[in-house]
Coordinates of C-alpha atoms and ligand atoms in Angstrom, one line a residue:
M20 CA -59.0 -0.9 156.9
S21 CA -58.2 -3.0 160.0
L22 CA -56.5 -5.9 160.2
T23 CA -58.2 -9.0 160.5
I24 CA -57.1 -11.9 162.3
G25 CA -59.4 -15.4 161.9
V26 CA -59.0 -18.4 164.1
L27 CA -59.8 -21.5 162.2
K28 CA -61.3 -24.8 164.3
E29 CA -58.7 -27.2 165.0
Q30 CA -58.9 -30.2 162.3
D31 CA -58.1 -33.4 164.4
E32 CA -59.7 -35.3 166.1
H33 CA -57.9 -35.9 169.2
E34 CA -58.2 -31.8 169.8
Q35 CA -59.9 -30.0 172.2
R36 CA -57.7 -26.4 171.9
V37 CA -58.9 -23.3 170.7
S38 CA -55.9 -21.2 169.4
V39 CA -57.2 -17.8 171.2
D40 CA -60.3 -17.9 173.3
P41 CA -62.7 -15.0 174.3
E42 CA -60.5 -13.1 177.0
V43 CA -57.4 -12.9 174.4
T44 CA -60.5 -11.5 171.2
K45 CA -61.7 -9.1 173.7
R46 CA -58.2 -7.4 173.7
L47 CA -57.3 -7.7 170.1
V48 CA -60.8 -5.9 169.5
K49 CA -59.9 -3.0 171.9
A50 CA -57.0 -3.1 170.3
G51 CA -59.0 -2.1 167.1
L52 CA -58.4 -5.6 165.8
T53 CA -62.1 -7.4 163.8
V54 CA -62.0 -11.0 165.0
L55 CA -63.4 -13.6 163.0
V56 CA -63.6 -17.2 164.5
E57 CA -64.8 -20.2 162.8
L58 CA -67.8 -21.9 164.2
G59 CA -67.5 -24.0 167.3
A60 CA -63.7 -23.7 166.8
G61 CA -64.5 -23.1 171.0
T62 CA -66.7 -25.0 171.8
K63 CA -64.4 -28.3 172.7
A64 CA -62.5 -25.9 175.2
N65 CA -65.5 -24.8 176.2
F66 CA -65.9 -21.7 174.7
F67 CA -69.1 -21.0 173.1
D68 CA -69.7 -18.9 169.7
A69 CA -72.5 -16.7 172.3
D70 CA -68.9 -16.2 174.2
Y71 CA -66.8 -14.7 170.7
E72 CA -70.3 -13.0 169.9
S73 CA -70.2 -11.1 173.8
V74 CA -67.3 -9.8 173.0
E75 CA -67.3 -8.6 169.5
G76 CA -66.3 -11.3 167.7
K77 CA -67.8 -12.4 164.9
I78 CA -68.3 -15.9 164.5
T79 CA -67.9 -17.0 160.5
D80 CA -67.2 -20.2 158.3
R81 CA -63.9 -21.4 157.5
A82 CA -64.2 -19.6 153.4
S83 CA -64.6 -16.6 154.5
I84 CA -62.0 -16.5 157.1
L85 CA -59.4 -18.7 154.9
S86 CA -60.5 -15.7 152.5
T87 CA -60.7 -13.0 154.7
A88 CA -58.2 -13.0 157.4
D89 CA -54.9 -11.4 157.4
V90 CA -53.6 -13.2 160.5
L91 CA -54.6 -17.1 161.1
T92 CA -54.3 -18.5 164.3
M93 CA -54.5 -21.7 164.9
I94 CA -52.5 -24.4 167.1
S95 CA -51.5 -26.9 164.8
N96 CA -50.6 -27.8 161.0
P97 CA -53.4 -27.4 158.4
D98 CA -54.6 -29.6 156.0
Q99 CA -54.1 -29.2 152.9
A100 CA -57.5 -28.3 152.0
T101 CA -56.5 -25.6 154.0
L102 CA -53.0 -24.8 152.6
S103 CA -53.9 -24.7 149.3
A104 CA -56.3 -21.8 150.1
L105 CA -53.9 -19.7 151.7
K106 CA -52.9 -16.8 150.1
T107 CA -50.0 -15.2 149.8
G108 CA -48.8 -12.3 151.9
Q109 CA -51.3 -13.9 155.2
L110 CA -49.2 -14.8 158.3
L111 CA -49.8 -18.0 160.2
I112 CA -49.6 -18.9 163.9
G113 CA -49.3 -21.7 165.9
Q114 CA -47.9 -25.4 167.1
F115 CA -46.7 -26.8 163.5
N116 CA -43.7 -28.4 164.6
A117 CA -42.1 -26.9 162.0
L118 CA -38.0 -28.3 161.5
T119 CA -40.0 -32.2 160.8
V120 CA -42.5 -30.6 158.0
A121 CA -40.8 -29.7 155.5
D122 CA -42.9 -29.7 152.6
E123 CA -45.4 -28.0 154.2
M124 CA -42.9 -24.8 155.2
N125 CA -42.3 -25.3 151.5
Q126 CA -45.4 -25.6 150.0
L127 CA -46.6 -22.5 151.8
A128 CA -43.0 -20.7 151.4
S129 CA -43.4 -21.2 147.1
T130 CA -47.1 -19.5 147.5
K131 CA -45.8 -17.1 149.8
V132 CA -47.9 -17.8 153.2
N133 CA -45.8 -16.3 155.6
V134 CA -45.5 -18.8 159.5
L135 CA -44.3 -18.1 162.7
S136 CA -44.0 -21.6 164.5
L137 CA -43.9 -21.3 168.0
E138 CA -42.5 -24.3 169.1
L139 CA -39.6 -22.3 167.6
V140 CA -39.3 -19.6 170.2
P141 CA -35.8 -19.4 171.7
R142 CA -36.5 -20.3 175.1
T143 CA -33.7 -18.3 177.0
I144 CA -34.5 -14.2 175.9
S145 CA -37.2 -13.2 178.3
R146 CA -38.5 -11.1 176.6
A147 CA -40.0 -13.9 174.4
Q148 CA -41.1 -15.9 177.6
T149 CA -44.5 -14.7 177.6
M150 CA -44.8 -16.6 173.9
D151 CA -43.7 -20.1 174.9
V152 CA -45.8 -23.1 173.8
L153 CA -43.4 -25.0 174.9
S154 CA -43.8 -24.3 178.8
S155 CA -47.9 -23.4 179.3
Q156 CA -48.7 -26.3 177.3
A157 CA -45.8 -28.5 178.9
S158 CA -47.3 -27.9 182.2
V159 CA -50.6 -28.4 182.1
A160 CA -49.4 -31.8 180.1
G161 CA -47.1 -32.3 183.5
Y162 CA -50.5 -31.6 185.7
K163 CA -52.9 -33.7 183.8
A164 CA -50.3 -37.0 183.8
A165 CA -50.8 -36.8 187.3
L166 CA -54.2 -36.9 187.8
L167 CA -54.3 -39.3 184.5
A168 CA -52.2 -41.7 186.5
S169 CA -53.9 -41.8 189.9
N170 CA -57.2 -42.7 187.6
V171 CA -56.0 -45.7 186.5
F172 CA -54.3 -46.0 189.4
P173 CA -56.0 -49.1 190.8
K174 CA -55.1 -48.0 194.7
Y175 CA -55.4 -44.6 197.1
F176 CA -52.1 -41.3 196.2
P177 CA -52.2 -40.8 199.9
M178 CA -51.6 -42.6 203.2
M179 CA -55.3 -43.4 204.5
I180 CA -55.3 -44.4 208.3
T181 CA -58.5 -45.1 209.0
A182 CA -60.5 -47.6 211.7
A183 CA -60.5 -49.8 208.8
G184 CA -57.3 -50.4 208.6
T185 CA -54.2 -48.2 207.1
V186 CA -53.2 -48.1 203.4
K187 CA -49.4 -46.7 201.6
P188 CA -49.3 -43.8 200.0
A189 CA -48.9 -44.3 196.1
K190 CA -45.2 -44.2 195.1
V191 CA -44.4 -41.9 191.8
L192 CA -41.3 -41.7 190.1
V193 CA -41.0 -38.9 187.5
L194 CA -38.7 -39.2 185.2
G195 CA -37.9 -36.6 183.3
T196 CA -37.8 -33.6 185.1
G197 CA -38.4 -30.3 182.7
V198 CA -41.2 -27.7 182.7
A199 CA -43.8 -30.9 182.4
G200 CA -41.9 -33.8 185.7
L201 CA -41.8 -31.1 187.4
Q202 CA -45.6 -30.0 187.2
A203 CA -46.3 -33.8 187.5
I204 CA -44.4 -33.7 190.4
G205 CA -46.1 -31.0 192.9
T206 CA -49.2 -32.1 191.1
A207 CA -48.7 -35.9 193.0
K208 CA -46.8 -34.3 196.1
R209 CA -50.7 -32.2 196.7
L210 CA -52.0 -35.5 195.7
G211 CA -50.7 -37.1 198.9
A212 CA -47.8 -39.6 196.7
I213 CA -43.7 -40.0 197.7
V214 CA -42.6 -39.0 194.6
S215 CA -39.4 -38.5 193.2
G216 CA -38.0 -37.3 190.7
Y217 CA -35.2 -37.8 188.1
D218 CA -33.1 -36.6 185.0
V219 CA -29.3 -35.7 183.1
R220 CA -29.6 -32.9 183.9
P221 CA -27.6 -31.6 187.2
A222 CA -29.3 -28.4 187.2
S223 CA -32.7 -30.2 188.2
R224 CA -32.0 -31.7 191.3
G225 CA -32.6 -28.2 193.5
E226 CA -36.0 -27.9 191.8
V227 CA -37.3 -31.3 192.4
E228 CA -36.0 -31.4 195.7
S229 CA -38.0 -27.3 196.4
L230 CA -40.8 -29.8 195.7
G231 CA -40.5 -32.2 198.2
A232 CA -39.3 -34.8 196.1
T233 CA -35.8 -37.1 196.1
F234 CA -33.7 -36.4 193.6
L235 CA -32.5 -40.1 192.3
T236 CA -28.8 -39.5 191.2
S237 CA -28.0 -40.9 187.7
S238 CA -24.8 -42.2 186.2
V239 CA -24.7 -40.2 183.1
S240 CA -22.6 -37.7 184.3
N241 CA -23.0 -34.5 183.1
G242 CA -25.7 -34.3 180.8
A243 CA -27.0 -31.2 179.9
G244 CA -26.7 -29.8 176.5
A245 CA -27.3 -26.4 175.0
G246 CA -29.8 -24.2 175.5
G247 CA -30.9 -25.4 179.0
Y248 CA -31.5 -28.9 177.5
A249 CA -30.7 -32.5 177.7
R250 CA -28.1 -33.7 174.8
E251 CA -28.3 -37.2 173.4
L252 CA -26.8 -40.1 175.5
T253 CA -24.1 -42.0 174.2
A254 CA -25.0 -45.4 173.7
E255 CA -23.1 -46.5 176.6
E256 CA -24.2 -44.5 179.1
Q257 CA -28.1 -45.2 177.4
A258 CA -27.6 -49.0 178.3
A259 CA -26.1 -48.5 182.6
Q260 CA -29.4 -45.2 182.6
Q261 CA -32.1 -47.8 181.8
K262 CA -30.4 -50.6 184.1
E263 CA -30.2 -48.0 186.6
L264 CA -33.3 -46.8 185.7
A265 CA -34.9 -50.7 185.9
D266 CA -33.9 -50.6 189.5
F267 CA -35.6 -47.6 190.0
I268 CA -39.2 -48.6 188.5
S269 CA -38.9 -51.3 190.6
Q270 CA -39.4 -49.8 193.7
N271 CA -42.5 -47.6 192.1
D272 CA -45.7 -48.2 191.4
I273 CA -46.5 -45.2 188.6
I274 CA -43.8 -44.0 186.6
I275 CA -44.8 -41.3 184.4
T276 CA -41.9 -40.6 182.0
T277 CA -41.2 -36.7 179.8
A278 CA -37.6 -36.7 178.3
Q279 CA -37.2 -35.3 175.3
V280 CA -33.9 -34.3 173.5
P281 CA -34.6 -31.3 170.8
G282 CA -34.5 -32.6 167.2
H283 CA -34.1 -36.2 168.4
K284 CA -36.3 -38.5 169.0
P285 CA -37.2 -39.3 172.4
P286 CA -35.2 -41.2 174.3
L287 CA -35.9 -45.2 176.3
L288 CA -35.2 -44.8 178.9
V289 CA -38.2 -48.2 180.4
T290 CA -37.5 -51.5 178.3
E291 CA -39.2 -54.4 178.0
E292 CA -37.5 -56.0 181.2
S293 CA -37.9 -52.7 183.1
I294 CA -42.4 -53.8 182.2
Q295 CA -41.5 -57.2 182.9
N296 CA -39.8 -55.7 186.7
A297 CA -42.1 -53.9 187.2
K298 CA -44.5 -54.6 190.2
P299 CA -48.1 -55.6 188.5
G300 CA -50.9 -53.3 188.9
S301 CA -47.7 -50.4 188.2
V302 CA -48.8 -47.7 185.9
F303 CA -46.5 -46.2 183.3
V304 CA -48.1 -42.4 181.8
D305 CA -45.6 -41.3 179.2
L306 CA -45.8 -38.4 177.6
A307 CA -43.5 -38.5 175.2
A308 CA -45.3 -41.5 173.1
S309 CA -45.1 -40.0 169.7
E310 CA -45.2 -41.4 166.3
L311 CA -41.6 -42.0 166.6
G312 CA -41.6 -44.5 169.9
G313 CA -41.9 -42.9 173.1
N314 CA -39.9 -43.4 176.3
V315 CA -41.1 -46.2 177.3
A316 CA -41.2 -49.5 175.5
G317 CA -44.4 -50.1 173.2
S318 CA -46.6 -47.4 174.0
Q319 CA -48.9 -45.7 171.6
P320 CA -49.5 -42.1 171.1
F321 CA -53.8 -42.0 172.3
E322 CA -53.1 -46.1 173.1
T323 CA -53.9 -47.5 176.8
N324 CA -53.2 -51.3 176.9
I325 CA -53.4 -53.4 180.4
D326 CA -50.9 -56.9 180.7
E327 CA -52.0 -60.3 182.1
R328 CA -50.6 -58.7 185.5
Q329 CA -52.3 -55.3 185.4
V330 CA -49.3 -52.8 184.0
T331 CA -50.8 -50.1 181.9
I332 CA -49.6 -48.5 179.8
V333 CA -50.7 -44.8 178.6
G334 CA -49.8 -43.5 175.4
A335 CA -50.2 -39.4 177.1
A336 CA -49.6 -38.3 173.7
N337 CA -51.0 -34.3 173.3
L338 CA -51.9 -33.8 177.0
A339 CA -53.1 -30.8 177.2
S340 CA -55.7 -30.9 174.6
Q341 CA -56.5 -33.2 177.8
V342 CA -57.4 -30.1 180.0
P343 CA -58.6 -27.8 176.6
N344 CA -60.4 -24.4 178.6
S345 CA -57.1 -23.7 180.6
A346 CA -54.6 -25.1 177.9
S347 CA -56.1 -22.4 175.4
Q348 CA -56.4 -20.2 178.2
L349 CA -52.9 -20.3 177.6
F350 CA -51.9 -21.2 174.2
A351 CA -54.2 -17.4 173.9
K352 CA -52.1 -15.3 175.7
N353 CA -48.9 -16.7 174.3
V354 CA -50.2 -16.0 170.6
L355 CA -51.6 -12.4 171.8
A356 CA -47.6 -12.0 173.3
V357 CA -46.7 -12.7 170.0
L358 CA -49.4 -10.8 168.0
N359 CA -48.0 -7.2 170.0
Y360 CA -44.4 -8.0 169.2
V361 CA -45.6 -8.1 165.7
I362 CA -48.0 -6.1 164.9
K363 CA -47.6 -2.1 165.1
D364 CA -49.5 0.2 163.6
E365 CA -52.2 -1.6 162.3
T366 CA -49.6 -3.8 159.9
V367 CA -47.7 -6.5 160.1
Q368 CA -44.2 -5.7 160.1
V369 CA -42.2 -9.0 160.9
D370 CA -37.9 -8.1 161.3
L371 CA -36.0 -10.8 160.9
Q372 CA -32.7 -9.0 162.4
D373 CA -34.8 -8.9 166.2
D374 CA -33.1 -12.0 168.4
V375 CA -37.3 -13.4 168.4
L376 CA -38.4 -12.8 165.5
K377 CA -35.5 -14.6 163.5
D378 CA -36.1 -18.0 165.3
L379 CA -39.8 -18.0 165.7
V380 CA -40.3 -17.5 162.2
A381 CA -39.9 -20.5 160.1
V382 CA -41.0 -18.8 156.4
Y383 CA -41.3 -15.6 155.5
D384 CA -41.9 -13.7 151.8
G385 CA -41.1 -16.8 149.9
E386 CA -38.2 -18.1 152.3
I387 CA -37.3 -20.8 154.7
V388 CA -36.4 -18.1 157.3
N389 CA -35.2 -19.7 160.5
P390 CA -31.6 -20.9 160.5
R391 CA -32.6 -24.9 161.7
L392 CA -34.8 -25.2 159.4
R393 CA -32.4 -24.0 156.7
K394 CA -30.2 -26.4 158.3
T395 CA -32.3 -29.5 158.0
L396 CA -33.6 -29.0 154.4
N397 CA -29.7 -28.9 153.2
L398 CA -30.0 -25.3 152.5
P399 CA -27.2 -22.8 153.1
E400 CA -27.2 -20.1 155.7
L401 CA -28.7 -17.3 154.7
P402 CA -26.3 -13.8 154.5
K403 CA -26.0 -11.7 157.7
V404 CA -27.0 -8.0 157.5
E405 CA -24.2 -6.0 158.6
P406 CA -25.9 -3.4 161.3
I407 CA -26.0 -0.1 161.0
E408 CA -23.2 2.2 161.7
T409 CA -24.2 5.8 163.4
E410 CA -22.3 8.3 163.3
G411 CA -21.0 10.0 166.6
D412 CA -21.5 13.9 166.2
Ligands
NAD17 P1 -37.9 -31.0 177.4 O1 -39.4 -31.2 176.7 O2 -36.3 -31.0 176.1 O3 -37.0 -32.4 177.2 C1 -37.7 -32.4 179.3 C2 -36.9 -33.6 180.7 O4 -35.8 -35.0 179.3 C3 -35.4 -32.1 180.8 O5 -35.7 -31.2 182.0 C4 -35.0 -33.7 180.2 O6 -33.2 -32.5 180.6 C5 -35.0 -34.2 180.7 N1 -34.3 -34.7 180.1 C6 -33.9 -35.7 178.8 N2 -33.4 -36.8 178.5 C7 -33.1 -37.8 179.2 C8 -32.8 -38.8 179.4 N3 -31.8 -39.1 179.1 N4 -32.8 -39.3 181.0 C9 -33.0 -38.4 181.2 N5 -33.8 -36.8 181.5 C10 -33.7 -36.9 180.1 O7 -36.6 -29.8 178.3 P2 -38.2 -28.4 178.8 O8 -38.7 -29.5 179.8 O9 -39.1 -28.2 177.7 O10 -37.3 -27.7 179.4 C11 -35.8 -28.2 178.9 C12 -34.9 -27.2 180.5 O11 -35.0 -26.2 179.8 C13 -35.0 -26.8 181.6 O12 -33.9 -26.8 181.7 C14 -36.3 -25.6 181.7 O13 -35.9 -24.7 183.3 C15 -35.6 -24.8 180.4 N6 -36.5 -23.6 180.6 C16 -36.2 -22.3 180.7 C17 -37.2 -20.8 180.0 C18 -36.8 -20.0 180.0 O14 -35.2 -20.1 180.0 N7 -37.5 -19.2 179.5 C19 -38.0 -20.9 179.9 C20 -38.4 -22.7 179.2 C21 -37.4 -24.0 179.8

């Protein structure tokens, strides 16, 4: 019997994406797999049931998928009812933020459900790049952040020279110039704004300048940490940074913030005082807004607040979901790359010695296996399996 992939509908009210689109469904069916898609799973992303059926995906209800699929794909975490319905040996693929949901991972381990959590992808291994949902979704979010800012901002982005007078261009500052920040810079430039970027990683200067934006030098001597990410700043560095940023902020109209430090809450870059000193009508779009706090003081995920000086703070959580069709298309390609990697001879084969899978797999065969997750849970390191030596002739 062929392997069955089940595509679940997202349950979070803010989520509009779907983990597998009709294009990827077509490829999976062509490879001999059965693809079950939950009724209406792609509708919010403009992928309709008929589109899946036209490529031989089978539309069915959630209960049937949960009881029959070998592999279940989703964007984000399953709810408690779904968790309880899962069966031993099923493989779950999604962006579960495994490091922050230890109880859920333990529960899945106890029922021997296997979990591949996409945000754990090792980003420096080139063969894993096609699986990198962090990059694909951050890129969409950065693009949307610039559009959202232009929508809220009460003026033009480009300079306008008209018979009725000249309008100055908007000044956009992007704080954090990783994947999302660079895309926000590119989009704001294309809209005609004057753009600058700021990051604590000196290496990002070249990337910012190659987009035609100005790179603002940080007082932090070298904020680069492991794996190409930023490190957490000391309290003194953070205070100095907030002070220097207050100046930069007051000279701009729109501030898009994207700063993250893996494993830590987002750094506070824009203080209450900086907001008070910003120009009236300034717009802050905080991509780091989360329950843990964001880069902008007072930003709340999924909320927009406007003060008496018409300063707008957009808590732009999960922005990729606001471009659901393109974001889903890219997410689905990431999922396809993962499926191609683990499905061999129509069975799922997870080699935990493989450099990509030993990071990507959170739970396997009843055990928490990801090293970072084990560390978070204070579990001892798993014993290393010595490579088998092959004797020469
Ligand atoms: P991220 O989401 O972790 O953080 C976003 C940005 O915020 C980063 O550029 C980071 O340096 C910056 N930041 C963090 N703290 C800051 C602070 N206090 N002040 C100012 N900026 C701060 O990062 P990301 O977008 O996922 O990318 C991080 C790096 O990883 C980049 O260099 C990117 O090019 C690299 N990357 C490499 C690969 C690969 O090799 N395959 C894939 C994706 C990303």
